[in-house]
mmCIF file of C-alpha atoms and ligand atoms in Angstrom:
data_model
loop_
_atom_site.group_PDB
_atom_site.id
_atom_site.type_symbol
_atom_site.label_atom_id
_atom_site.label_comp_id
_atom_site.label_asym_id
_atom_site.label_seq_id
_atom_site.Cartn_x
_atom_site.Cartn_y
_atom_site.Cartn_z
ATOM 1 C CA UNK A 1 -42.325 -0.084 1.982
ATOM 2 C CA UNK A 2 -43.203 3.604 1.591
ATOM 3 C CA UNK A 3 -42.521 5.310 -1.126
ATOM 4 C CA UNK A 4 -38.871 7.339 -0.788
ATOM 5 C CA UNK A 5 -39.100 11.254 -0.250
ATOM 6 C CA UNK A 6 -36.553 12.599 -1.974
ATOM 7 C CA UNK A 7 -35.491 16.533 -1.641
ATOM 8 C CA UNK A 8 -34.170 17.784 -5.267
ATOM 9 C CA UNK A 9 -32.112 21.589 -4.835
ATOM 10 C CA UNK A 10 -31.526 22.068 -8.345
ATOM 11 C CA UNK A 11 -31.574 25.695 -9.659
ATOM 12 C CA UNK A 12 -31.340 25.152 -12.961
ATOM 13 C CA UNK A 13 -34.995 24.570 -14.618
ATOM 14 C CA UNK A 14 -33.997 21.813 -17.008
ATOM 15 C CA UNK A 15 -32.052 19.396 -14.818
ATOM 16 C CA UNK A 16 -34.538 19.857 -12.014
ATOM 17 C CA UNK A 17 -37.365 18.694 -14.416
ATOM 18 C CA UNK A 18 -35.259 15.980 -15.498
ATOM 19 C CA UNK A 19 -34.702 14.795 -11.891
ATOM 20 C CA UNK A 20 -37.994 14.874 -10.895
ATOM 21 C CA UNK A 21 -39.185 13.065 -14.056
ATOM 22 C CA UNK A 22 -36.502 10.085 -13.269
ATOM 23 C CA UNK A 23 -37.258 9.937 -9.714
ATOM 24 C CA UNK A 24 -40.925 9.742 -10.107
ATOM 25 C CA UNK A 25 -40.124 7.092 -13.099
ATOM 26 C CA UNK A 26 -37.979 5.281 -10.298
ATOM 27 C CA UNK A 27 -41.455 5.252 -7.689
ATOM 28 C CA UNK A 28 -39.665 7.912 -5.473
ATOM 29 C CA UNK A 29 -41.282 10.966 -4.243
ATOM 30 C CA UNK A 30 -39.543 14.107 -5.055
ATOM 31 C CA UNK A 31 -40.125 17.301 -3.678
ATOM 32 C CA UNK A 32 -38.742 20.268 -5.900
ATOM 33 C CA UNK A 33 -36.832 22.943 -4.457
ATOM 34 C CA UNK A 34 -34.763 25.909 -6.861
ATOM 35 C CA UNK A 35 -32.681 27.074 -3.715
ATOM 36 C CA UNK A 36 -31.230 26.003 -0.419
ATOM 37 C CA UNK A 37 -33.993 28.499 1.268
ATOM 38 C CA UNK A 38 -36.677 26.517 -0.668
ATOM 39 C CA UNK A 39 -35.105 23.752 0.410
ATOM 40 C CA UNK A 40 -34.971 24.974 4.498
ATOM 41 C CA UNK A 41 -38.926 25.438 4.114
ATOM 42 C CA UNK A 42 -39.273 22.126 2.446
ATOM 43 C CA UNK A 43 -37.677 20.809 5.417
ATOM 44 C CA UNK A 44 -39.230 22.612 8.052
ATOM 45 C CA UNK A 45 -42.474 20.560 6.152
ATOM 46 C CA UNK A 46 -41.508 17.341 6.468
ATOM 47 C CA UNK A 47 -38.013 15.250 6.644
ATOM 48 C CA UNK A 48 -37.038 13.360 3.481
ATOM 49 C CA UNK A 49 -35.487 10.334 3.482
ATOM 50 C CA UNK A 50 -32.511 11.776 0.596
ATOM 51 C CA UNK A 51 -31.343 15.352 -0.249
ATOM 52 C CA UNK A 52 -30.395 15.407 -4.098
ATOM 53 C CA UNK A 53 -28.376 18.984 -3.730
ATOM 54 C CA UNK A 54 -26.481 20.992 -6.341
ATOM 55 C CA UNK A 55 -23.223 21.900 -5.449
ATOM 56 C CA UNK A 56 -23.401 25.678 -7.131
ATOM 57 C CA UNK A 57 -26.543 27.552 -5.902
ATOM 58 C CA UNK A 58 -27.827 31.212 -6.107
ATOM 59 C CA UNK A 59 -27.526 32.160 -2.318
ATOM 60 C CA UNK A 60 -25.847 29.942 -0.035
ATOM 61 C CA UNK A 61 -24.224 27.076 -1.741
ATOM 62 C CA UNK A 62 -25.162 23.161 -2.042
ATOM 63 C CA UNK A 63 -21.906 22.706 0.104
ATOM 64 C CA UNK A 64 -22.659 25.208 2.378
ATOM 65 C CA UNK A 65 -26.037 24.383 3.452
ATOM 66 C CA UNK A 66 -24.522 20.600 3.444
ATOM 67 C CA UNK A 67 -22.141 21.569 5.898
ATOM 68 C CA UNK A 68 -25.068 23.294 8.201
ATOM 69 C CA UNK A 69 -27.250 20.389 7.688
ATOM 70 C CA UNK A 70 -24.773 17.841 9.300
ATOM 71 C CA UNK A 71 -24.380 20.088 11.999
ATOM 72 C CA UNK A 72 -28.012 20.186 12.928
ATOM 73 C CA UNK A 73 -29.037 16.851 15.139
ATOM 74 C CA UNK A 74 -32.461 17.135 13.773
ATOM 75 C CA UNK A 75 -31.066 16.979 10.051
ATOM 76 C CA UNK A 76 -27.549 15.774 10.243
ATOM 77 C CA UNK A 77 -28.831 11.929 9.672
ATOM 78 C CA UNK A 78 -30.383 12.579 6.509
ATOM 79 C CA UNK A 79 -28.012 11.265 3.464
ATOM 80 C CA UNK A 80 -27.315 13.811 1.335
ATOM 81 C CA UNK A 81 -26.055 13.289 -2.767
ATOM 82 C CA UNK A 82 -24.044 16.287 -4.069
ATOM 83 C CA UNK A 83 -24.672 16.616 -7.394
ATOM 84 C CA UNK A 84 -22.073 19.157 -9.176
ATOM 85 C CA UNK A 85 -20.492 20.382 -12.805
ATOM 86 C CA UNK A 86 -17.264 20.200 -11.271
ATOM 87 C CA UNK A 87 -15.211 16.579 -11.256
ATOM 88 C CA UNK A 88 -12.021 17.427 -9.925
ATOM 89 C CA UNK A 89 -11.088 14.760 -7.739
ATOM 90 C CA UNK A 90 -10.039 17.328 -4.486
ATOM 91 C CA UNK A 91 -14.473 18.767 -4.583
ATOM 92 C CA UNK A 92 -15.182 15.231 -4.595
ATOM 93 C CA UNK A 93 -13.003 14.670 -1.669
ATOM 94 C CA UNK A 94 -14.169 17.978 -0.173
ATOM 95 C CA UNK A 95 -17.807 16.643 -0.612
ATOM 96 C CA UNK A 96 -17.773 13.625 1.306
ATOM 97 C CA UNK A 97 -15.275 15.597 4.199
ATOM 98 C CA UNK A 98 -18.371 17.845 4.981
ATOM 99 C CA UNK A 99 -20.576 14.366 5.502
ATOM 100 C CA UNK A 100 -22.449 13.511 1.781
ATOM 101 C CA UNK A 101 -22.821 10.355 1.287
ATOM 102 C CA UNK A 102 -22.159 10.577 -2.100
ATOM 103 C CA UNK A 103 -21.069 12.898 -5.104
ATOM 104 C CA UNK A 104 -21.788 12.968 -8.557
ATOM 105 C CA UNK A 105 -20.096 14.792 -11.360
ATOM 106 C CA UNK A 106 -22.884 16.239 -14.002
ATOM 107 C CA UNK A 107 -23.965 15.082 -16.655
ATOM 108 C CA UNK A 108 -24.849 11.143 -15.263
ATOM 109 C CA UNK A 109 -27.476 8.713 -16.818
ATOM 110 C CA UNK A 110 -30.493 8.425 -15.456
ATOM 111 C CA UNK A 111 -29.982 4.806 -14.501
ATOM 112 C CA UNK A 112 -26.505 6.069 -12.762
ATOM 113 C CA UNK A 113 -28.651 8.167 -10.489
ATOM 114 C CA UNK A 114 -30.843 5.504 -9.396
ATOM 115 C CA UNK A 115 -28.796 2.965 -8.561
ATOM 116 C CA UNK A 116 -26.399 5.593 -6.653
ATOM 117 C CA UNK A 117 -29.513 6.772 -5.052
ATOM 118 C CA UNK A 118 -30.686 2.879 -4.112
ATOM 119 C CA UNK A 119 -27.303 2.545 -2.304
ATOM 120 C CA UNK A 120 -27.301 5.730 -0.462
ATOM 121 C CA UNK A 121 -30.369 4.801 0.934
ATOM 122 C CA UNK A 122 -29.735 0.908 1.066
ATOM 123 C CA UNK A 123 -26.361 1.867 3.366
ATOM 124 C CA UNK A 124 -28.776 4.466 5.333
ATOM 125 C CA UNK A 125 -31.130 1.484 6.051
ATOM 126 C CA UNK A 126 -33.878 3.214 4.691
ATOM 127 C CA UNK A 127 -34.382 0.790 2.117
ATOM 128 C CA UNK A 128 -34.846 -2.548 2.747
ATOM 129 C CA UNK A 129 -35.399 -5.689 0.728
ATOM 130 C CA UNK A 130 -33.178 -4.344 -2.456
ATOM 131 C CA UNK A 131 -31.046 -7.593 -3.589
ATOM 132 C CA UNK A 132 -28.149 -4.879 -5.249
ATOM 133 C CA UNK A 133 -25.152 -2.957 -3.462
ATOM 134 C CA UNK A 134 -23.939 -0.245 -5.718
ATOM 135 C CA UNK A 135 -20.468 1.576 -5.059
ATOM 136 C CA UNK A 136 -19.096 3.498 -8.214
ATOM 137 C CA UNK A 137 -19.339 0.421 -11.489
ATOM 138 C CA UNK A 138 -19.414 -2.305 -9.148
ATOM 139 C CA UNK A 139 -22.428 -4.202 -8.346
ATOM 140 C CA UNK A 140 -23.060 -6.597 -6.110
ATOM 141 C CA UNK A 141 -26.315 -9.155 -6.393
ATOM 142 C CA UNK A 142 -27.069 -10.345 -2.585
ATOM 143 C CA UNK A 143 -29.707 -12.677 -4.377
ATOM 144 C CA UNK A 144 -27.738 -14.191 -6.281
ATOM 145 C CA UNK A 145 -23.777 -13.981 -4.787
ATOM 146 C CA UNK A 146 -22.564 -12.126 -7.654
ATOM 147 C CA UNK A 147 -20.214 -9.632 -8.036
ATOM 148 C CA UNK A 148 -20.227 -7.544 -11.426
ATOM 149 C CA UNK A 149 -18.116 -4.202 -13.067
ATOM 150 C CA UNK A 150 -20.169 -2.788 -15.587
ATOM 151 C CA UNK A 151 -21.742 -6.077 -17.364
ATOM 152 C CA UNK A 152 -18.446 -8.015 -16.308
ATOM 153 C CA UNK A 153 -19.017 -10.887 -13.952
ATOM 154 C CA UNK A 154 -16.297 -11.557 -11.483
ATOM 155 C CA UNK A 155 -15.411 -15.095 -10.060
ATOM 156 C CA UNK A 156 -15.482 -14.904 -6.689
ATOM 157 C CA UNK A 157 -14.965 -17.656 -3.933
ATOM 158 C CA UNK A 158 -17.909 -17.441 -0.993
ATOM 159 C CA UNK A 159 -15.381 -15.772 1.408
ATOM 160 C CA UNK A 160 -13.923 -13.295 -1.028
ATOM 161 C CA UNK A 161 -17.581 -12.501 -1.897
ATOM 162 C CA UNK A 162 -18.465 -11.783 2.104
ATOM 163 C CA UNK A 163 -15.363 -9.439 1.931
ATOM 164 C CA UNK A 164 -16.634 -7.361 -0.817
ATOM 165 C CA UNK A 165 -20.262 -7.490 1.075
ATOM 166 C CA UNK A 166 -18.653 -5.697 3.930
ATOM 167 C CA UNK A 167 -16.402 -3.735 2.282
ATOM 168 C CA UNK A 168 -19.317 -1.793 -0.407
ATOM 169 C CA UNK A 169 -21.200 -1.349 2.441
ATOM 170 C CA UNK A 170 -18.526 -0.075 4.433
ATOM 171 C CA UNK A 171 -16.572 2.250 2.372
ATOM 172 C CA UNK A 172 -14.274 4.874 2.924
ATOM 173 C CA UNK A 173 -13.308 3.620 6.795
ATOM 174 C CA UNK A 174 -9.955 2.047 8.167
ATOM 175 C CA UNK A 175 -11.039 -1.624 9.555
ATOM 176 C CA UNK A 176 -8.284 -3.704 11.210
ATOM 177 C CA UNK A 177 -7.681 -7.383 10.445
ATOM 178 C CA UNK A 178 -9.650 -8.257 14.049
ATOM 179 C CA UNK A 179 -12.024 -6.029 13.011
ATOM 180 C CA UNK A 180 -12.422 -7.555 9.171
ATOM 181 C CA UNK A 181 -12.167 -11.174 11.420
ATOM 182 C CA UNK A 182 -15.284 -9.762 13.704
ATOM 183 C CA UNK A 183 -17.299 -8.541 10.438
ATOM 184 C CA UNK A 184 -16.582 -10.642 7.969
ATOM 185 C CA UNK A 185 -15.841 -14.328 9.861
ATOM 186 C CA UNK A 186 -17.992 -13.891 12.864
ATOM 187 C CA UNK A 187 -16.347 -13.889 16.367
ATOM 188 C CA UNK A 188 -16.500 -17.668 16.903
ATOM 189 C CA UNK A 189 -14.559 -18.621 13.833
ATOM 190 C CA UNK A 190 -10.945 -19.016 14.798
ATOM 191 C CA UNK A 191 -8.783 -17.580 12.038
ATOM 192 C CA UNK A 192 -5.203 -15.979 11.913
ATOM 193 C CA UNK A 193 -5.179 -12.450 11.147
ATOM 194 C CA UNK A 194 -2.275 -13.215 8.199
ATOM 195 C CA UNK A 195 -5.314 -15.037 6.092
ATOM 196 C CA UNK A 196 -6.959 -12.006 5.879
ATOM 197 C CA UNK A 197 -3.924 -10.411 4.217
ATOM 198 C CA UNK A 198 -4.084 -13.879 2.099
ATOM 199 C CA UNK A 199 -8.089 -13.027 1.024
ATOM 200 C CA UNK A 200 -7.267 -9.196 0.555
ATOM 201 C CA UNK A 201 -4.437 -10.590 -1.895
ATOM 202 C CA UNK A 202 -6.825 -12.420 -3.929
ATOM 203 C CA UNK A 203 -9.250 -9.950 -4.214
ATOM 204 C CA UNK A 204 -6.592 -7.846 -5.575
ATOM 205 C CA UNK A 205 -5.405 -10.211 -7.821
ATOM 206 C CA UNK A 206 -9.477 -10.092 -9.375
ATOM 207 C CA UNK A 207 -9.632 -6.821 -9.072
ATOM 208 C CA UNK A 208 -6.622 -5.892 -10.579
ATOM 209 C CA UNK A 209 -8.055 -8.068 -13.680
ATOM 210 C CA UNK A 210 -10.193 -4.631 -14.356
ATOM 211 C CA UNK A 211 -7.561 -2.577 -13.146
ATOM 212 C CA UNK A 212 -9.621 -2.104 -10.072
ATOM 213 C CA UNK A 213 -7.181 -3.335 -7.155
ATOM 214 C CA UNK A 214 -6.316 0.298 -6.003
ATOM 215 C CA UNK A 215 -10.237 0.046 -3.872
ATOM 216 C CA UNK A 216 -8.664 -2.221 -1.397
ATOM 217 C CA UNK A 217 -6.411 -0.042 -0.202
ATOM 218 C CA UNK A 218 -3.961 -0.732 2.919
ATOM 219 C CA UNK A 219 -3.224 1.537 5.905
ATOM 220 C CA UNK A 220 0.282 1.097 6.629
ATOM 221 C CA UNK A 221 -0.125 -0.109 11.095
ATOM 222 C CA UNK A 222 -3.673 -0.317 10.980
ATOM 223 C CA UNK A 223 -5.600 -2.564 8.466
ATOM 224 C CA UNK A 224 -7.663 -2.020 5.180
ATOM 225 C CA UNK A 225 -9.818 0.402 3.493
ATOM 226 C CA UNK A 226 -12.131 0.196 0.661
ATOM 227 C CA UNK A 227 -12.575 3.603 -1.085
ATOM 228 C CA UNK A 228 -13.230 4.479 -4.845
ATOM 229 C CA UNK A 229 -11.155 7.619 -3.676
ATOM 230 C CA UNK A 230 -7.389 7.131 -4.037
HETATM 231 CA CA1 LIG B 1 -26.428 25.017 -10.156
#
């Protein structure tokens, strides 16, 4: 496995420093840029396989650029974490409307930023062979069928565990039951569509042990969705 290329557009001095410090720390390559035009030459250089990108930049914006980016069929495939000051809820939704992958509201941990970035690029398919799924607090060990929030353990039967597989690395989209049946069962296991409304119940019922049950969320004629967004 090569070593991750990772494009930081960070304007302030500090923070960039600090990014580059954790990402090195984390065996990633980062390639420093203080401004989307930076950035644009860093680009035309070589293709990384992340863009860390401020939200508020001198010039044209983090967003801005974002929005070019995922326009552009050379570029639009290359994930993309905003990284802003701001945390109201409607920029976050704004964020991920343009096409980032994923947002995060200054100041995070270290650790927060490397597991955020492991998922981005574990749901990308650039990385392969990582044994954790990532979304928001919850973690979930593929070695070792476990399903944590925070340092809490969850007990959860095999099938509710496959659910929760699909759904963290399927966030944010509708999926019908037949779809959930396809993805989650496999096409040659007969089941009615009303057990999946059974498993989804009991995954709420865990969930909703942490307070959590308002991920699986249901869309009234068509199905599920799994979102940290409300
Ligand atoms: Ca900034």
């Amino acid at each position: 496995m090569h070593n991750c290329n990772i494009l930081v557009v960070e304007d302030e001095d500090a923070i960039r420093a600090m990014l580059i410090m954790v990402l090195e720390q984390a065996n990633f390559t980062p390639v420093a840029a203080a401004d989307t035009q930076e950035a644009q030459k860093a680009l035309n250089e070589a293709i990384p396989d992340l863009i860390l990108l401020d939200w508020m930049l001198p010039g044209i914006s983090g967003v801005e650029w974002a929005r070019r980016l995922k326009k552009e069929p050379m570029y639009r495939d290359i994930p993309i974490i905003l990284l802003t000051a701001r945390g109201e809820e409607e920029d976050k939704v704004r964020g991920l409307e343009i096409g980032a992958d994923d947002y995060m509201t200054k100041p995070f941990s270290p650790k927060e930023l490397v597991a955020r970035i492991r998922a981005v690029l574990r749901r990308s398919g650039k990385l392969q062979g990582v044994s954790t799924i990532v979304l928001g607090d919850l973690v979930l060990d593929t070695e070792q069928h476990r399903l944590s929030i925070g340092d809490q353990q969850l007990e959860v039967s095999p099938t509710e565990y496959r659910l929760m597989q699909f759904f963290m690395t399927h966030p944010d989209k509708v999926y019908s039951r037949t779809q959930l049946l396809d993805q989650v069962w496999g096409r040659s296991v007969y089941i009615e569509e009303r057990t999946i409304d059974v498993h989804i119940r009991r995954l709420r019922k865990i969930l909703s042990e942490y307070n959590r049950e308002e991920l699986v969320q249901t869309v009234r004629g068509f199905g599920y969705r799994f979102s940290l967004i409300e």
